[in-house]
Amino acid sequence: MEEKVEKQTLLVALGGNALIRKGEQGTVEQQFKNLSVPIRQIARLSQVYKIIITHGNGPQVGNLLLQQEGCDAVPKLPLEILVAQTQGQIGYMIESTLDNQLMDLGIHYTPLVSLISYVVVDENDPAFSDPSKPIGPVYRRKKDAPSGYPIKKTAKGYRRVVVSPKPVTIVEKREIKKLIDQNFIVICCGGGGIPVIREGRAFFGVDAVIDKDLASAKLAEEVGVDIFLIATDVPGVALNYGKADQQFLRSMALKEAEQYLREGQFPSGSMGPKIEAAMQFVSHSGKRAVITSIEEIQPAVEGKAGSEIRR
Ligand code: ADP
Ligand code: MG
């Protein structure tokens, strides 16, 4: 009799740019079209792996903020509610695209679910007094950005920044594990999760956006995944990024990653949290973490693309 081998679990963290590419306005049509590239590969990989999908919301949550700030007719919503909204909107887009791609592959019986997810943060996190997470549109010149908000220069241009506390624990980790064990593809921790503070047994939302790479690493650790893959808009991790002598790395030991991080090779708000997330996962689990492009998710899982962080 054939022995049934349990599938390994793969967590794919999709960057906000899986939906909105550089220079695009970000219409719904563009977002659906862009999404089909990573999702087609994930649909194929679901034949071999149990799948968890997490996603960013930087562009989308910033756009929602701008939309509501342009309207005084109805009450304004805090960031925690806007994060919840993006979990709904992006969760829907990922789920429906995945459903179509699975059907195209002739796979009709894979159960999918997108989950509203809370992530606990520490109310004493020093990040509450230092806005650092870029959201919304990218402005070429500082003077083009709306006034009245903290703005920072990023590798892409000028962007509004919001506070971004560290994830402490994923509230729904047990539920997610159960769903994975039952072969559901789970979409969760969208936009880093809805940031909440715990008071006794109750949770209260806070005005912040958690980094989705750090939240995904926490989830990967708490659920116990085998491969943690971060998909973004560059082929992997580079030294001297953006300079004439830029050099992409295929693999990096934890010690090297730590040293490059100290040297300032990976800025906060972009590559920094991805490296920290990968390092955290690898040092806790001893398993594989890979940073790759949206286009090369499948080859990266197979060890043929991207940058791998190892012990
Ligand atoms: P995501 O939406 O996928 O989280 P981010 O913009 O947060 O994307 O992070 C990816 C970006 O990190 C790249 O587009 C690149 O501009 C920037 N980056 C900064 N330093 C590096 C580096 N050393 N290697 C590669 N990319 C880097
Ligand atoms: Mg990011």
PDB file of C-alpha atoms in Angstrom, residues 17 24 31-32 49 57 87 105 109 115 122 138 199 230 243 253 270 286:
ATOM      1  CA  ASN A  17       3.137  45.671  -4.901  1.00  0.00           C
ATOM      2  CA  GLU A  24       0.758  52.425 -11.646  1.00  0.00           C
ATOM      3  CA  GLN A  31      -4.669  45.051  -9.150  1.00  0.00           C
ATOM      4  CA  PHE A  32      -6.522  41.929 -10.348  1.00  0.00           C
ATOM      5  CA  TYR A  49       2.373  22.208  -0.206  1.00  0.00           C
ATOM      6  CA  ASN A  57      -1.598  46.740   2.549  1.00  0.00           C
ATOM      7  CA  GLN A  87      -8.075  42.635   4.912  1.00  0.00           C
ATOM      8  CA  LEU A 105      -5.628  24.069 -13.415  1.00  0.00           C
ATOM      9  CA  TYR A 109     -11.989  20.884  -4.447  1.00  0.00           C
ATOM     10  CA  LEU A 115      -9.615  35.351   7.851  1.00  0.00           C
ATOM     11  CA  ASP A 122       2.744  46.003  23.256  1.00  0.00           C
ATOM     12  CA  VAL A 138       4.729  57.589  -3.571  1.00  0.00           C
ATOM     13  CA  GLU A 199      -6.259  44.166  28.537  1.00  0.00           C
ATOM     14  CA  ILE A 230       8.585  36.798   1.098  1.00  0.00           C
ATOM     15  CA  LYS A 243      24.378  51.798  -6.480  1.00  0.00           C
ATOM     16  CA  ALA A 253      24.080  33.008   6.667  1.00  0.00           C
ATOM     17  CA  SER A 270      11.408  48.198   3.171  1.00  0.00           C
ATOM     18  CA  GLY A 286      16.173  26.319  11.630  1.00  0.00           C
TER      19      GLY A 286
END
